[in-house]
XYZ file of C-alpha atoms in Angstrom:
230
model
C -0.164 0.404 0.196
C 2.947 2.499 0.938
C 4.254 1.443 -2.542
C 1.342 2.667 -4.387
C 1.114 5.747 -2.495
C 4.948 6.642 -2.940
C 4.362 6.239 -6.991
C 0.892 8.222 -7.270
C 2.853 10.627 -5.179
C 5.700 10.888 -7.715
C 3.304 10.609 -10.710
C 1.273 13.531 -8.975
C 4.995 15.560 -8.312
C 6.105 15.409 -11.662
C 2.301 16.637 -13.073
C 2.464 20.007 -10.675
C 6.103 20.622 -11.531
C 4.954 20.280 -15.262
C 2.119 22.462 -15.000
C 3.638 25.154 -12.322
C 6.766 25.526 -15.008
C 4.336 25.631 -18.186
C 2.431 28.499 -16.911
C 5.860 30.157 -15.731
C 6.788 30.029 -19.533
C 3.689 31.120 -20.537
C 4.006 34.125 -18.823
C 7.895 34.659 -19.178
C 8.723 33.078 -22.347
C 12.669 33.138 -21.329
C 14.726 30.588 -23.158
C 15.736 29.579 -19.089
C 12.612 29.111 -18.288
C 11.662 26.392 -20.925
C 9.456 23.683 -18.981
C 12.218 20.961 -20.142
C 14.966 22.688 -18.638
C 13.191 24.305 -15.602
C 11.441 21.418 -14.832
C 14.625 19.080 -14.923
C 16.426 21.060 -12.468
C 13.272 21.625 -10.323
C 12.778 18.205 -10.179
C 16.277 17.246 -9.266
C 16.426 19.729 -6.575
C 13.165 18.255 -5.277
C 14.536 14.603 -5.152
C 17.953 15.128 -4.271
C 16.455 17.662 -1.068
C 14.339 14.597 0.061
C 16.702 12.144 -0.576
C 15.074 10.330 -3.112
C 16.913 8.288 -5.566
C 16.277 8.303 -9.398
C 15.590 4.626 -9.038
C 12.701 5.338 -6.607
C 11.413 8.033 -8.383
C 11.058 5.996 -11.607
C 8.607 3.740 -9.149
C 6.078 6.168 -10.213
C 7.502 7.916 -13.304
C 7.838 5.048 -15.508
C 4.028 5.102 -15.805
C 4.630 8.627 -17.064
C 6.972 7.233 -19.476
C 5.124 4.706 -21.015
C 2.841 7.201 -22.464
C 5.956 8.206 -24.555
C 4.454 5.648 -27.411
C 0.775 6.964 -26.992
C 1.929 10.264 -27.576
C 4.191 9.417 -30.545
C 1.306 7.544 -32.289
C -0.864 10.933 -31.542
C 1.823 12.923 -33.783
C -0.387 11.005 -36.771
C -3.299 13.291 -36.208
C -1.948 16.812 -37.339
C 0.519 14.935 -39.863
C -3.213 13.631 -41.600
C -4.405 17.104 -41.517
C -1.657 18.488 -43.058
C -1.211 15.438 -45.200
C -1.449 17.710 -48.633
C 0.984 19.766 -47.383
C 2.942 17.311 -46.794
C 2.798 15.472 -49.925
C 3.836 18.693 -52.025
C 6.968 19.470 -50.133
C 7.791 15.628 -49.244
C 11.110 15.788 -51.220
C 12.416 19.012 -49.447
C 11.646 17.816 -46.272
C 13.698 14.497 -46.806
C 16.465 16.777 -48.183
C 16.390 18.570 -45.151
C 16.342 15.877 -42.888
C 19.240 14.344 -44.913
C 21.220 17.180 -44.638
C 20.467 17.661 -41.040
C 21.591 14.140 -39.657
C 24.324 14.075 -42.046
C 25.593 17.502 -40.816
C 25.114 16.505 -36.928
C 26.730 13.200 -37.433
C 29.984 13.996 -39.535
C 30.243 17.248 -37.329
C 30.547 15.268 -34.048
C 32.450 13.122 -35.774
C 35.366 15.174 -36.891
C 35.229 17.640 -34.208
C 35.733 14.773 -32.048
C 38.837 13.865 -33.678
C 40.208 16.970 -34.246
C 40.085 17.327 -30.140
C 41.420 13.743 -29.958
C 38.306 13.058 -27.889
C 38.041 8.898 -26.977
C 36.614 7.080 -30.077
C 34.096 5.456 -28.010
C 32.685 8.567 -27.045
C 32.594 10.078 -30.115
C 30.812 7.322 -31.394
C 28.318 7.625 -28.539
C 27.305 10.775 -29.053
C 27.384 10.729 -32.940
C 23.357 10.111 -32.511
C 22.994 13.655 -30.687
C 19.951 14.842 -32.741
C 17.799 11.729 -33.134
C 15.092 10.953 -30.650
C 16.075 9.139 -27.571
C 14.844 5.944 -28.325
C 16.043 5.940 -31.724
C 19.671 7.207 -30.744
C 19.810 4.708 -27.749
C 19.904 1.780 -30.444
C 21.823 3.279 -32.733
C 24.546 3.699 -29.940
C 24.066 0.235 -29.371
C 24.806 -0.974 -32.987
C 28.157 1.090 -33.108
C 28.764 -0.519 -29.844
C 28.887 2.706 -28.221
C 27.607 4.240 -25.054
C 23.738 4.343 -24.601
C 23.570 6.431 -21.591
C 26.358 9.041 -23.335
C 23.685 8.738 -26.176
C 21.051 10.188 -24.168
C 23.224 12.709 -22.579
C 23.701 14.091 -25.972
C 20.002 13.862 -27.103
C 18.918 15.820 -24.032
C 21.652 18.370 -24.166
C 21.205 18.726 -28.418
C 17.391 19.379 -27.517
C 17.585 21.983 -25.310
C 20.319 24.165 -26.447
C 18.530 23.817 -29.917
C 15.279 24.875 -28.888
C 16.823 27.694 -26.805
C 19.137 29.051 -29.304
C 16.531 28.376 -32.019
C 14.232 31.639 -31.649
C 17.535 33.713 -32.287
C 18.429 32.096 -35.475
C 15.199 32.427 -37.025
C 14.914 36.111 -36.137
C 18.672 36.413 -37.208
C 18.144 34.566 -40.514
C 14.405 35.719 -41.091
C 13.391 32.493 -41.123
C 9.482 32.496 -40.766
C 8.127 29.784 -42.674
C 6.549 27.074 -41.029
C 8.380 24.696 -43.367
C 11.929 26.214 -42.275
C 11.167 26.393 -38.970
C 9.728 22.356 -38.648
C 12.694 21.240 -41.057
C 15.134 23.111 -38.558
C 13.856 22.105 -35.291
C 12.817 18.449 -36.096
C 15.937 17.674 -37.626
C 18.114 19.118 -34.918
C 16.317 18.877 -31.607
C 14.127 15.877 -32.046
C 11.029 15.792 -29.843
C 12.178 18.456 -27.931
C 12.150 20.676 -31.138
C 8.942 19.172 -32.094
C 6.982 20.993 -28.720
C 9.064 24.021 -29.941
C 7.341 24.071 -33.132
C 4.291 23.540 -31.683
C 4.200 27.004 -30.121
C 4.575 28.563 -33.787
C 1.531 26.812 -35.452
C 0.101 23.421 -36.310
C 2.047 23.318 -39.908
C 5.374 23.983 -38.152
C 4.324 21.365 -35.707
C 3.483 18.195 -38.244
C 6.846 18.918 -40.302
C 8.929 19.269 -37.771
C 7.357 15.515 -36.616
C 7.651 14.002 -39.939
C 11.031 15.304 -40.122
C 12.406 14.121 -36.908
C 10.576 10.224 -37.819
C 12.870 10.652 -41.339
C 16.006 11.661 -39.593
C 15.517 8.690 -36.920
C 15.684 6.405 -40.405
C 18.315 8.237 -42.307
C 20.430 8.480 -38.850
C 19.854 4.876 -37.949
C 21.251 3.535 -41.884
C 24.380 6.431 -42.331
C 25.313 6.204 -38.544
C 27.527 2.591 -39.414
C 28.974 4.281 -42.735
C 29.812 7.745 -40.408
C 31.841 5.505 -38.159
C 33.627 3.684 -41.174
C 34.756 6.938 -42.355
C 36.091 8.402 -39.232
C 38.338 5.144 -39.008
C 39.776 5.232 -41.866
C-alpha cells in the first residue's frame, strides 16, 4: 500500500512541476524557463532535497514514461490534417532531414577527432540529433554507450530549443516549413514541442522530419563510423 501511495505521489509531483513551469514559461517566455529545462532542474532539486533516488522516483515515473508511445502515435493526427502540404513538400523535407542528420553526425565525428576525444565517446555522441529511443539503439549498434547517447540527445535538444528563436530571427526564417525542418532535424522531440508554439503546420513538419531523421541516422550511422576510422 505504501509503495502504491509513493508511486502516485511521484506522478502527482511530476504533473504539478510541469504545470507550474509551463504556466511560468507562458507568462515569461524566457529560454531559461523552458519547461524541459526548468522542470528538470526543479525536479532534481526536490528529489535531492528529499533524498529520493532516481530508481525510487521511477517507481511512479515509469507510468508517465509509458505514455511516450501513445504520444508518438498521437502525432499522426496533425500529420494527417496537413497531408496535402506534406505531400507537396515531401522531397524538400527529406532533403532537409538528410542534410541535418549528415551534418550533425559528421560535425560530431570530425570535431571529436580534431580534439582527440576518445573514439567510444565520439561514437556514443553521433546520434545526438535523433530522438531518444532511436539514439539509444543506434549507439548500441555502433558499440557506443547508450547512457552517453541520451545525455547528448538531451543537451542537443535543450540547446537547440533555446537558440532556435534567435537563429530564426537573425536569418529571417519565418516560414512553417523552414522552422519545422530546422527544429525536427536538430532538436528531435524537444524541437517538435517548440515547433508547436509557432503553428500546427510547423509542428507537423517537425514531427515528420524527426521521424525521417531517425531512419536516415540509423542507416548512415555505421557509414559515418567507417569513414571516421579510415
